[in-house]
Structure formats: structure tokens, C-alpha cells
Coordinates of C-alpha atoms in Angstrom, one line a residue:
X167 CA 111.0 -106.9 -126.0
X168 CA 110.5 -110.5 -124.5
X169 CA 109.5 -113.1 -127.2
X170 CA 106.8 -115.4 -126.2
X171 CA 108.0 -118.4 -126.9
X172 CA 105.1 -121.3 -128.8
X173 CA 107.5 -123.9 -129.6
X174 CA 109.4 -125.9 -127.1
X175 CA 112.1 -127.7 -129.4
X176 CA 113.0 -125.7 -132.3
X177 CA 116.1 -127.0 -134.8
X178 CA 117.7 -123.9 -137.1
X179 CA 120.1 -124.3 -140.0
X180 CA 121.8 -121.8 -141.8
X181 CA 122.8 -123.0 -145.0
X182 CA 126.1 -122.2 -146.9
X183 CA 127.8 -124.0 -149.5
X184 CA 130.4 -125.9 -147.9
X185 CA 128.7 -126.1 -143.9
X186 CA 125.4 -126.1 -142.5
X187 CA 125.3 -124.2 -139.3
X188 CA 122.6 -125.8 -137.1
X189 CA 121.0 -124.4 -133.8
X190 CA 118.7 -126.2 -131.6
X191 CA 116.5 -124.4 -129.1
X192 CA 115.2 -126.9 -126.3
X193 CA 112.8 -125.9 -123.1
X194 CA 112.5 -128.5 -120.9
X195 CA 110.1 -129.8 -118.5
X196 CA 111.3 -127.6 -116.0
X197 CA 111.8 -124.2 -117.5
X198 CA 115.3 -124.7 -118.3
X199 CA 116.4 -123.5 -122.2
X200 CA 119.1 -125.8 -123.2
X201 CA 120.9 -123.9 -126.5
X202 CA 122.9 -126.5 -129.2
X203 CA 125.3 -125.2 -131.5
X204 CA 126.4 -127.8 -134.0
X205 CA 128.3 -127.6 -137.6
X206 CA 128.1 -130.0 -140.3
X207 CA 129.3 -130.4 -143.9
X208 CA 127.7 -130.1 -146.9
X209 CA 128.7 -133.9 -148.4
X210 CA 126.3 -136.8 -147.8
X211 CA 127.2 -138.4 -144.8
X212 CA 127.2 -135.3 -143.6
X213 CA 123.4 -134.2 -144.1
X214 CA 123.2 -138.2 -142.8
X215 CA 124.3 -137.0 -139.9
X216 CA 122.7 -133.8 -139.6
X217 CA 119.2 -135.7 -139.9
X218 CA 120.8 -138.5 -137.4
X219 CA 120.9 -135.7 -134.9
X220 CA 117.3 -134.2 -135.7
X221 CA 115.9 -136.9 -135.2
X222 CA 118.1 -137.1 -131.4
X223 CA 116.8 -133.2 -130.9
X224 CA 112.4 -134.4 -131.7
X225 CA 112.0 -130.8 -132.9
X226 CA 108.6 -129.5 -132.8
X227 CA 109.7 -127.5 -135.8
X228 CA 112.6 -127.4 -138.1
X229 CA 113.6 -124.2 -140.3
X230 CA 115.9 -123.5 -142.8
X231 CA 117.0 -120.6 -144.3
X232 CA 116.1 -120.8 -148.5
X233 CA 119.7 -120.0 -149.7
X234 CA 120.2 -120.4 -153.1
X235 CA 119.6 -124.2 -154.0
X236 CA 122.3 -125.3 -151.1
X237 CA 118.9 -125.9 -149.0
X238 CA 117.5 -128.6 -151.2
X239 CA 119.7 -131.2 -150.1
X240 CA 119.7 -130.7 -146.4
X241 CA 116.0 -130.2 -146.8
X242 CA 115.8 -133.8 -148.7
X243 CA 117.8 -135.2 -146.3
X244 CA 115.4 -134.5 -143.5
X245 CA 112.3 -135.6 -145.3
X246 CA 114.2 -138.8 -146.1
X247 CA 113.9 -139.6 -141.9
X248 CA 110.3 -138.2 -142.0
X249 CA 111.1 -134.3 -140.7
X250 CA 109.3 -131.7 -143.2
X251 CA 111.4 -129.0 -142.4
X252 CA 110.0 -125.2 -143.2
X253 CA 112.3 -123.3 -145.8
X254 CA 111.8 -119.2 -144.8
X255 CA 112.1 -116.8 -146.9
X256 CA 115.4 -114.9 -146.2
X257 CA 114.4 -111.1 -146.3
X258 CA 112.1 -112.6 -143.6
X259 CA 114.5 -113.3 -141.0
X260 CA 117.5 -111.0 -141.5
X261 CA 119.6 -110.4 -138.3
X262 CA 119.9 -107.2 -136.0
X263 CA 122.8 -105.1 -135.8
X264 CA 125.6 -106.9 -134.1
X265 CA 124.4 -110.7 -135.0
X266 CA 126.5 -111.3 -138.7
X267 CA 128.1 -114.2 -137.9
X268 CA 127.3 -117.8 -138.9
X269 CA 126.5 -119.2 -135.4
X270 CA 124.2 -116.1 -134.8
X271 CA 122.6 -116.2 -137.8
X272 CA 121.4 -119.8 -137.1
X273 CA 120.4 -118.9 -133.3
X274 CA 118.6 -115.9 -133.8
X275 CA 116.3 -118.4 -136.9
X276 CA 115.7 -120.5 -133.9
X277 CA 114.8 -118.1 -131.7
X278 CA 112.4 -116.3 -134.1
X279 CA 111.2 -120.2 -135.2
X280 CA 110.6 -120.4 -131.9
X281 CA 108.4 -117.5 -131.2
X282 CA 106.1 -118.0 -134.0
X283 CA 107.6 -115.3 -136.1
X284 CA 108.1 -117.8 -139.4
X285 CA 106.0 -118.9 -142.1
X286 CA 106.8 -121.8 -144.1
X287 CA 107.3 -120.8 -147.8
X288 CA 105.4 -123.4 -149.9
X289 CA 107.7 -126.5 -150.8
X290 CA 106.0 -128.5 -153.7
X291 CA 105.5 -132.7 -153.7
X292 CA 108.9 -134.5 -154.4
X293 CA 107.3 -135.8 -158.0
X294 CA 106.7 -132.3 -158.9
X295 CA 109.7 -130.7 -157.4
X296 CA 111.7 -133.1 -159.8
X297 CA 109.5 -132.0 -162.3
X298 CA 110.5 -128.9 -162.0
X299 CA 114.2 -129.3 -163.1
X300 CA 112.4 -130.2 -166.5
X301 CA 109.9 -127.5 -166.6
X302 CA 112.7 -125.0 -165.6
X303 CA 115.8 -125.3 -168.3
X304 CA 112.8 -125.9 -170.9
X305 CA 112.2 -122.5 -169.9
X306 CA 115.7 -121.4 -170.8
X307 CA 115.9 -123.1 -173.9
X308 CA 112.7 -121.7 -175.3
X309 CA 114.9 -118.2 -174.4
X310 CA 117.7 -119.6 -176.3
X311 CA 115.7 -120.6 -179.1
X312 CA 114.1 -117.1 -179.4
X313 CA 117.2 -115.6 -179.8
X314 CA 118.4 -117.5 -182.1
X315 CA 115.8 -116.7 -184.6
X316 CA 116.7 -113.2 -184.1
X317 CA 120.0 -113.9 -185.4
X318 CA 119.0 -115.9 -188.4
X319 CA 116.8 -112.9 -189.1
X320 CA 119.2 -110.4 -188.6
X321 CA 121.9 -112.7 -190.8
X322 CA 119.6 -112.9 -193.5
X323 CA 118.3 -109.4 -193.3
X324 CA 121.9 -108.3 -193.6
X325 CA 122.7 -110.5 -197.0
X326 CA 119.6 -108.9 -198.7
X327 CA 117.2 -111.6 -198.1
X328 CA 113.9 -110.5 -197.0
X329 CA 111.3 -113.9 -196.5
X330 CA 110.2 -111.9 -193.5
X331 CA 108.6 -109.2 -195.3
X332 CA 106.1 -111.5 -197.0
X333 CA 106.0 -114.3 -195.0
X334 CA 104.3 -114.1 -191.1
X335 CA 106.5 -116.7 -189.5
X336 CA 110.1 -116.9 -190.5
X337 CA 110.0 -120.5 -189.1
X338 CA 106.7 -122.4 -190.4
X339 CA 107.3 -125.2 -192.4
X340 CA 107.1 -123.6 -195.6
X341 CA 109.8 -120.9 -194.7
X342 CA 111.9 -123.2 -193.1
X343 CA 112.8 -125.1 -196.0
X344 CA 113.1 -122.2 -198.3
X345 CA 115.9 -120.8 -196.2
X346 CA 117.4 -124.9 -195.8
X347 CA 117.1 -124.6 -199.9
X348 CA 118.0 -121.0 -199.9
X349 CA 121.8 -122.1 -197.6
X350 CA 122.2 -125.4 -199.7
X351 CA 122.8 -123.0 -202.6
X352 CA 119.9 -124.4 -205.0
X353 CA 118.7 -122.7 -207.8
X354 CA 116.1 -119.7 -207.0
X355 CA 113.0 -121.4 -208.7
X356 CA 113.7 -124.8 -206.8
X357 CA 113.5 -122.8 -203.7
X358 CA 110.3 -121.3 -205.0
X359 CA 108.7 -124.6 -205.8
X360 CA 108.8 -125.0 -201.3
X361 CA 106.0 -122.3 -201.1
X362 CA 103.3 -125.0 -200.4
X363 CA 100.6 -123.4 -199.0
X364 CA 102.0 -119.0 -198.3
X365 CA 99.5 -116.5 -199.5
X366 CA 102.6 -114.9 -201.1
X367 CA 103.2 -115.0 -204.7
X368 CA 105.8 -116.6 -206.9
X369 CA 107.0 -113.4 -207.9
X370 CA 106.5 -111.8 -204.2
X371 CA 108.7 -114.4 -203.1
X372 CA 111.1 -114.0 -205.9
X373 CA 111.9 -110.6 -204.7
X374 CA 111.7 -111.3 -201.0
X375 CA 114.9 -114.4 -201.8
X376 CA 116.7 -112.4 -203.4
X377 CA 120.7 -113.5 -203.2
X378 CA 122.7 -110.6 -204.8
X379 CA 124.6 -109.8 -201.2
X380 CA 124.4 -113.3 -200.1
X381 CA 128.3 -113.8 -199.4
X382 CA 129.6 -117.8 -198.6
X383 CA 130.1 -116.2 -195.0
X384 CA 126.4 -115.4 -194.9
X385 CA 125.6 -118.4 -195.7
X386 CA 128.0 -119.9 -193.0
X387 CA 126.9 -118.1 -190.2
X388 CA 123.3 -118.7 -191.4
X389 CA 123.7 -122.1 -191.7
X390 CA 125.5 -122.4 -188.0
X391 CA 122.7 -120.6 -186.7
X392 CA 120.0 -122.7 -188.1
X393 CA 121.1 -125.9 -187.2
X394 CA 121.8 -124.8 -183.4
X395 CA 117.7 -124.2 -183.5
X396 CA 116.9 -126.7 -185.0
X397 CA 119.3 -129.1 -182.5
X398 CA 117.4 -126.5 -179.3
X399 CA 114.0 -127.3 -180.6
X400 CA 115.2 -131.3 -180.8
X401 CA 116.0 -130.7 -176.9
X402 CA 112.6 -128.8 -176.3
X403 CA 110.8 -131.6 -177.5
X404 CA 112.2 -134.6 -175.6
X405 CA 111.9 -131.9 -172.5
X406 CA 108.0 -131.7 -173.5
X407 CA 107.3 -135.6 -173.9
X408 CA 109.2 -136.0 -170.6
X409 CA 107.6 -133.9 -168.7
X410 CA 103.7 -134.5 -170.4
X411 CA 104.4 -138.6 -169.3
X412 CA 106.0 -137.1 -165.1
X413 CA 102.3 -135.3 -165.0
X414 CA 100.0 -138.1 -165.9
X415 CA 98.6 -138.4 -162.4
X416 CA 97.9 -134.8 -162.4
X417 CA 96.3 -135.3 -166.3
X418 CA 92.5 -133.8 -164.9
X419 CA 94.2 -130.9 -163.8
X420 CA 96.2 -130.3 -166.7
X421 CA 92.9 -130.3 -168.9
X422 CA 91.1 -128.2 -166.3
X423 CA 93.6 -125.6 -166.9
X424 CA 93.4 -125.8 -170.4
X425 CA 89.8 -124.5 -170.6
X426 CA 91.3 -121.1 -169.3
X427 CA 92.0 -118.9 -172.6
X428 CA 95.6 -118.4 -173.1
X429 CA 96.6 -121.1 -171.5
X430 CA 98.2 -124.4 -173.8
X431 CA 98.9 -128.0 -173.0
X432 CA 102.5 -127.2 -171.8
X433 CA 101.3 -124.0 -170.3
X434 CA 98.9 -125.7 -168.5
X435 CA 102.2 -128.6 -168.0
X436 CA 104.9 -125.8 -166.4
X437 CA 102.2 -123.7 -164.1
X438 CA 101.3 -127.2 -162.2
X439 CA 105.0 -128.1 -161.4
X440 CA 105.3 -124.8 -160.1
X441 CA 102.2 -124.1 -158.0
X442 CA 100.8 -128.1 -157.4
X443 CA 97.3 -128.8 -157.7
X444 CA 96.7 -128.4 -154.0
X445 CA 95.5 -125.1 -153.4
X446 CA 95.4 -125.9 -149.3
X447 CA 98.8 -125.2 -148.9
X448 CA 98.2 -121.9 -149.6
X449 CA 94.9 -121.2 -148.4
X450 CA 93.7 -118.2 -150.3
X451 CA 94.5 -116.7 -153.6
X452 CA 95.9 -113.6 -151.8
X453 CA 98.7 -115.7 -150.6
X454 CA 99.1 -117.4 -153.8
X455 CA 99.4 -114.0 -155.7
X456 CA 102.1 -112.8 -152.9
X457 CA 104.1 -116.1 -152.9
X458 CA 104.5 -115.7 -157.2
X459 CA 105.0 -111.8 -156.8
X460 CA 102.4 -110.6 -159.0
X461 CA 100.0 -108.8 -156.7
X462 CA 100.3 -105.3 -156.0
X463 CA 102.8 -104.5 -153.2
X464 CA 102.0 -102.1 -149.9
X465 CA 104.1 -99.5 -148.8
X466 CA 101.7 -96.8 -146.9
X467 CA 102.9 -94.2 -144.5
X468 CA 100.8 -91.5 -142.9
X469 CA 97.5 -92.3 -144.9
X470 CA 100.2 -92.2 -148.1
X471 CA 100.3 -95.0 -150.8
X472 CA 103.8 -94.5 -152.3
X473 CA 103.9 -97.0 -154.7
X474 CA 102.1 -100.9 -155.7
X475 CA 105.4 -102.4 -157.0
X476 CA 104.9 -105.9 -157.1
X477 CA 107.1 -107.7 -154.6
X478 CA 109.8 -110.4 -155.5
X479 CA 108.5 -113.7 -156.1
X480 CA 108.4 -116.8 -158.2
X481 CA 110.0 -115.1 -161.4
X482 CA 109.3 -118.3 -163.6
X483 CA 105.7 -118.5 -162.8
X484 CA 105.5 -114.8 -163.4
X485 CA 107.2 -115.3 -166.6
X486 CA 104.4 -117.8 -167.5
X487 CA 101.7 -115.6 -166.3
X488 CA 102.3 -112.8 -168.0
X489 CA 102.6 -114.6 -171.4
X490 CA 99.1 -116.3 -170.9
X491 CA 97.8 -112.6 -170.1
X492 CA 99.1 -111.5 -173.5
X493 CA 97.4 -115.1 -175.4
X494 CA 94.2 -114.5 -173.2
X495 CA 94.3 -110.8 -174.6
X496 CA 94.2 -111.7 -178.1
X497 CA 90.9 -113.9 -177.5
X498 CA 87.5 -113.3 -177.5
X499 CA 87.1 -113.7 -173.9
X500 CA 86.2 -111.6 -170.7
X501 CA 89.9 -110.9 -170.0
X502 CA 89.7 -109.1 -173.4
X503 CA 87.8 -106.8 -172.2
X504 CA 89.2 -106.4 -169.2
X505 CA 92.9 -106.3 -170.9
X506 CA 91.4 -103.5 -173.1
X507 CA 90.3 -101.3 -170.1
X508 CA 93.3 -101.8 -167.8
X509 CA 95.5 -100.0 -171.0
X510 CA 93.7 -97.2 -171.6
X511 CA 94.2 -96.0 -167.8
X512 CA 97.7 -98.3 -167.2
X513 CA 99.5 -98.5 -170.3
X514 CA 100.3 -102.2 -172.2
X515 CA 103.0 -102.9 -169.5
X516 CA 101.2 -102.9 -166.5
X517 CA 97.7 -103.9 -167.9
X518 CA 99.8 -107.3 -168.7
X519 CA 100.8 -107.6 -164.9
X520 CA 97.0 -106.7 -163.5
X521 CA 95.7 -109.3 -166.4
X522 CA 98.0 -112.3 -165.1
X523 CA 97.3 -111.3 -161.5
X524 CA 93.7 -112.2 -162.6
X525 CA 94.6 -115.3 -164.4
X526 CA 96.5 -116.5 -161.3
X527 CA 93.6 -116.3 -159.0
X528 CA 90.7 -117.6 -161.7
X529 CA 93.1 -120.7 -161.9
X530 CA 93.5 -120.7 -157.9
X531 CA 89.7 -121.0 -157.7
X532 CA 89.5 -123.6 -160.8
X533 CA 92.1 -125.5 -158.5
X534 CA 90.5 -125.5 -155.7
X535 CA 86.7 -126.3 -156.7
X536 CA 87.8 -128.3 -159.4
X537 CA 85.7 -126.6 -162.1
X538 CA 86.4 -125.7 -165.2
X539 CA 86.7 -122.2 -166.7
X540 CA 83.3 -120.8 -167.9
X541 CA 83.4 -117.0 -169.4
X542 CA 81.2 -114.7 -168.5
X543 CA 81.2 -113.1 -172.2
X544 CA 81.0 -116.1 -174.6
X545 CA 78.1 -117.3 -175.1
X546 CA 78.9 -121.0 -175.1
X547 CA 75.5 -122.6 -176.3
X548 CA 75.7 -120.0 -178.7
X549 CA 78.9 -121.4 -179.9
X550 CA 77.9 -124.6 -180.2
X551 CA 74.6 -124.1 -182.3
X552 CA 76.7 -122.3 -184.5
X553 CA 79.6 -124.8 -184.9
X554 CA 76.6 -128.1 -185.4
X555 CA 73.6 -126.0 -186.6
X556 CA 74.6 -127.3 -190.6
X557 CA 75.1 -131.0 -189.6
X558 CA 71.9 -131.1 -187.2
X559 CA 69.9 -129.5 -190.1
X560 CA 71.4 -132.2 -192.7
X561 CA 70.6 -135.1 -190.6
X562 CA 66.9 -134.1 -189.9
X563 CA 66.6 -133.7 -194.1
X564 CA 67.9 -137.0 -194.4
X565 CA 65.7 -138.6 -191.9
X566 CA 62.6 -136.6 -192.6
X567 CA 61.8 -134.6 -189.7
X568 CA 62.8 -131.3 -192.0
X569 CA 60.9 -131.3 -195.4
X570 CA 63.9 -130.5 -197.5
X571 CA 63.9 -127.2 -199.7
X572 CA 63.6 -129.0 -202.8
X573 CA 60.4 -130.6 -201.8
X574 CA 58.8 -127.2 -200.8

């Protein structure tokens, strides 16, 4: 089959490690396809002179295979000479039998480049893309912390001590310095006097503390344990004012994505870096849903659906997706409801997926109008009578426009 070819200069690089494998695809004036094959090294005057020779080449288009992270450089080092190359997604342009060799590889990119057959996978705004390496390992460490706490837990459970039991977080304020107290060794009823404000009892908590099995090597491991979190959420935190100050031109759309339920200040923070607030570069929030991954998948054959897996995708925005579906769920909100019907005929599981596939295109459509998020089930004015009715009343008392109850 005979490609129709759209683009006359075409530039192709195949990205490894160590060497960048470029191709350049040229048609000129007369008909005549002039093929260059060119090899450059991964170290920085190298991707100098790979975008030296771009720029030589005037490609119409440049693409580059998304390997790894080995593509960000060569990709920065063309948009440092002004050439916004297209990184494609590599399950998109796999070679035919009989071309698994670097060279091929990067001709038979240009070739498909230059037929039309790519699409540009969506590369955020340098400021955001920085952002990102913020937003990312935050993402980690909230992981790390997490387990952590398990293994406090699990320490504690295991030297007798059950705080858990009567208190809902392990790691409020109050808790926290009972167990600090509790691994300092400090008399029981000193520990006790940290309750502040727990709905459990003195003698609740008395029971709960208990310290008959609590070895020195409990307290040890314990202790190890708990200053690791506390040292995690240290790094969390400087993570969070660091990236909060990166996004202050972006602050109206971090509030317009606040009004959506489920969805935080650094929620709001780590979805922008990974989707920008320009909802053009998608252009519909089908594609948006099938870039993340989150929307059902296709595979039909002979009037048969075999399955709606989701696709691969954006894992970390997926991540963040579901975990707004499962806040949103918990609210008093229309994707409640909707939450609520999916797991009767779903299950928990997938009702989560269906719910953030939702959220993703609400907050495409929020994005792109620039509106904020108004529910279809809360009654908002409602709300608001409700949260002011007392005060209104008291100031028209005051001033006389209410005859007051005493007076009637």
C-alpha cells in the first residue's frame, strides 16, 4: 500500500539512552525524496548539535518517539531553537516485521510522520512541566507516608497498645502526642492528660494505652518509625508551599476547580500540572478521557463487545481521579447519587473508575468555559438561607424591621 505523503520535510528521532537515532525525510521541488540518516549522543553538545542540524533540515514537522524520560531532553533542546517537536506515543508507531533495528525504527517514524499517520501526544507548558517534578514525588511520598502509618499501627498493635480502637485517626493531634508521650516512657496518667479534645474517656483510653507487652524494642522500632513520618510529612509540606507559589498565575483556575466536590486545594494544585488549564490542546473531553486512560476502552469484533478495559494512560492523574471520585462520593452532591447507582449494577471498584471518568470531563467543561461547578442536586440558595437565616433575623430585631418576640 502506497502512503500518501502530507508533509514534505519530516525529521524522526528514536530516542535511547546513550544515542539519538535521527531520520530526515526531504521531497524536493522536483519530486526527488532525499533520505538522512544521522546519529547523535545523548550529552549536551550533542542535543546542541542535533537541534543545529534541525534547524539545517526546516522540518515541516519533527517527531519523537516518548521513550521513557530520555525524550525530554532532546525534546527541550529543540524547543530551545524554537522547533515544538511532537512526542508519539510508542504503541502507536511500532515497526513491521523485518524493521527492529535502530536506523529503521527512526525511518519508518519518518515515514509514518510523514503520511499523516501521527498524533502529537499532549506536552504541557515548560512552567508546568517543571511543576510537575514537584507534583509527581509529592505523590510518592504521600505513598511512603501511608505506609508508614501502617507500620506504626501494626508496631503498636503488636505491643498491646490499642489507641486505634477508640480513637478515629491514629495521627490527629491529640493521638500524636499520646503515642510521642506513650515512646518517651512517661507515666500513663501524663499521657492521659494529652486527650484534649477525643470523645473517648479517661478510662476508655486507659485501656486502649495499655503497656504490659510494650518491650524497649517496641518502643525502638516505634520510635524509628514515627520520626521517619514525621521527617516525610516535613518534606510533603515544603513540596506543597513550593508548588502552591509555581501556580500562582494559574490561582483562578485552581479555585475554579475547588468548587468541584472532592476536589482540595492541592488536588485542585496536582490535576492542573498534569492536564494545564488549556483545554484547546485537546479539543474534546473524549480525547482528554483517552489521553489519562480512564474512559472505557473498544475492542468489538463481528457486532461483539469483548470487553471496556480502560486503556493505559496518565497513571498519576488516574491516581488523583479516582481518589476525588471516592471524596465526591462521600458528599451530598449529584455524583452521590450517581456513585450510589453505578455500585449496585458495577460493584465499588468499577463505580470509582465510571465516577472519576465523570469528574474528568465536568472539570474539562469547567476548564474550558471557565465556570464554576454548580450541582444539579443542592439546592444552593437553600444553603445559604439556612447558613444566614439566624443572623439576617437578629439584625432586622435590632434595627426594627422585625418586632421582636418579647414585644409581641
Amino acid at each position: 500500500m502506497e502512503l500518501t505523503p502530507m508533509h514534505k520535510r519530516v525529521i524522526a528521532l528514536d530516542v535511547h539512552q546513550a544515542k539519538i537515532t535521527a531520520c530526515a525525510v526531504v521531497e524536493h521541488d522536483d519530486g526527488r525524496l532525499e533520505v538522512t540518516k544521522r546519529d547523535f549522543g545523548a550529552f549536551k553538545r550533542d542535543r546542541r548539535a542535533l537541534a543545529a542540524w534541525a534547524l539545517e533540515v526546516r522540518p515541516e514537522v519533527v517527531v519523537v518517539e516518548s521513550t521513557g524520560v530520555y525524550w525530554k531532553s532532546p525534546f527541550a533542546a529543540l524547543e530551545a531553537v524554537g522547533i515544538v517537536a511532537w512526542v508519539v506515543n510508542a504503541r502507536h508507531v511500532k515497526a513491521v516485521p523485518g524493521r527492529k533495528t535502530d536506523m529503521a525504527d527512526a525511518q519508518w517514524l519518518a515515514t509514518l510522520a510523514r503520511a499523516g499517520l501521527l498524533r502529537a501526544s499532549f506536552i504541557p507548558p515548560r512552567d508546568l512541566r517543571e511543576l510537575r517534578l514537584v507534583a509527581r514525588p509529592r505523590q510518592k511520598l504521600v505513598g511512603a507516608a501511608s505506609a508508614e502509618k501502617n507500620r506504626l499501627h501494626k508496631v503498636l498493635v503488636d505491643a498491646g497498645v490499642r489507641l486505634n480502637v477508640v480513637v478515629n485517626d491514629l495521627h490527629g493531634q491529640s493521638a500524636r502526642a499520646m503515642v510521642k508521650a506513650l515512646l518517651q516512657d512517661k507515666p500513663l496518667h501524663e499521657v492521659l492528660d494529652l486527650k484534649g479534645r477525643l470523645r473517648a474517656s479517661r478510662e476508655e483510653l486507659f485501656e486502649a494505652l495499655s503497656t504490659e507487652h510494650f518491650s524497649a524494642t517496641h518502643r525502638f522500632v516505634a520510635d524509628e518509625i514515627l520520626q521517619h513520618i514525621e521527617q516525610i510529612e516535613q518534606r510533603i509540606a515544603r513540596l506543597d508551599k513550593y508548588l502552591l507559589e509555581g501556580l500562582q498565575p494559574w490561582q483562578a483556575q485552581l479555585t475554579l476547580l475547588q468548587t468541584l466536590p472532592g476536589i482540595d486545594q492541592m488536588g485542585a494544585a496536582m490535576l492542573l500540572v498534569e492536564i494545564g488549564a488549556d483545554m484547546g490542546a485537546f479539543g474534546s473531553a473524549e480525547r482528554l478521557a483517552s489521553w489519562v486512560g480512564i474512559c472505557p476502552g473498544n475492542n468489538e469484533s463481528a457486532g461483539k463487545r469483548k470487553s471496556g478495559r480502560i486503556r493505559r494512560g496518565n497513571a498519576w492523574v488516574r491516581r488523583l481521579l479516582c481518589e476525588f471520585a471516592q471524596a465526591a462520593a462521600r458528599t451530598r452532591c449529584a455524583f452521590k447519587d450517581k456513585f450510589q447507582a453505578l455500585t449496585i449494577r458495577k460493584g465499588h471498584r468499577k463505580s470509582v473508575v465510571a465516577l472519576a471518568h465523570k469528574i474528568l470531563r465536568t472539570v474539562y467543561a469547567m476548564l474550558a468555559s471557565g465556570t464554576y461547578y454548580q450541582d444539579q442536586v443542592v439546592d444552593y440558595e437553600a444553603l445559604n438561607v439556612a447558613r444566614n437565616a439566624p443572623r439576617w433575623l437578629k439584625m432586622l430585631h435590632k434595627h426594627g424591621f422585625i418586632a421582636s418576640p418579647a414585644a409581641a
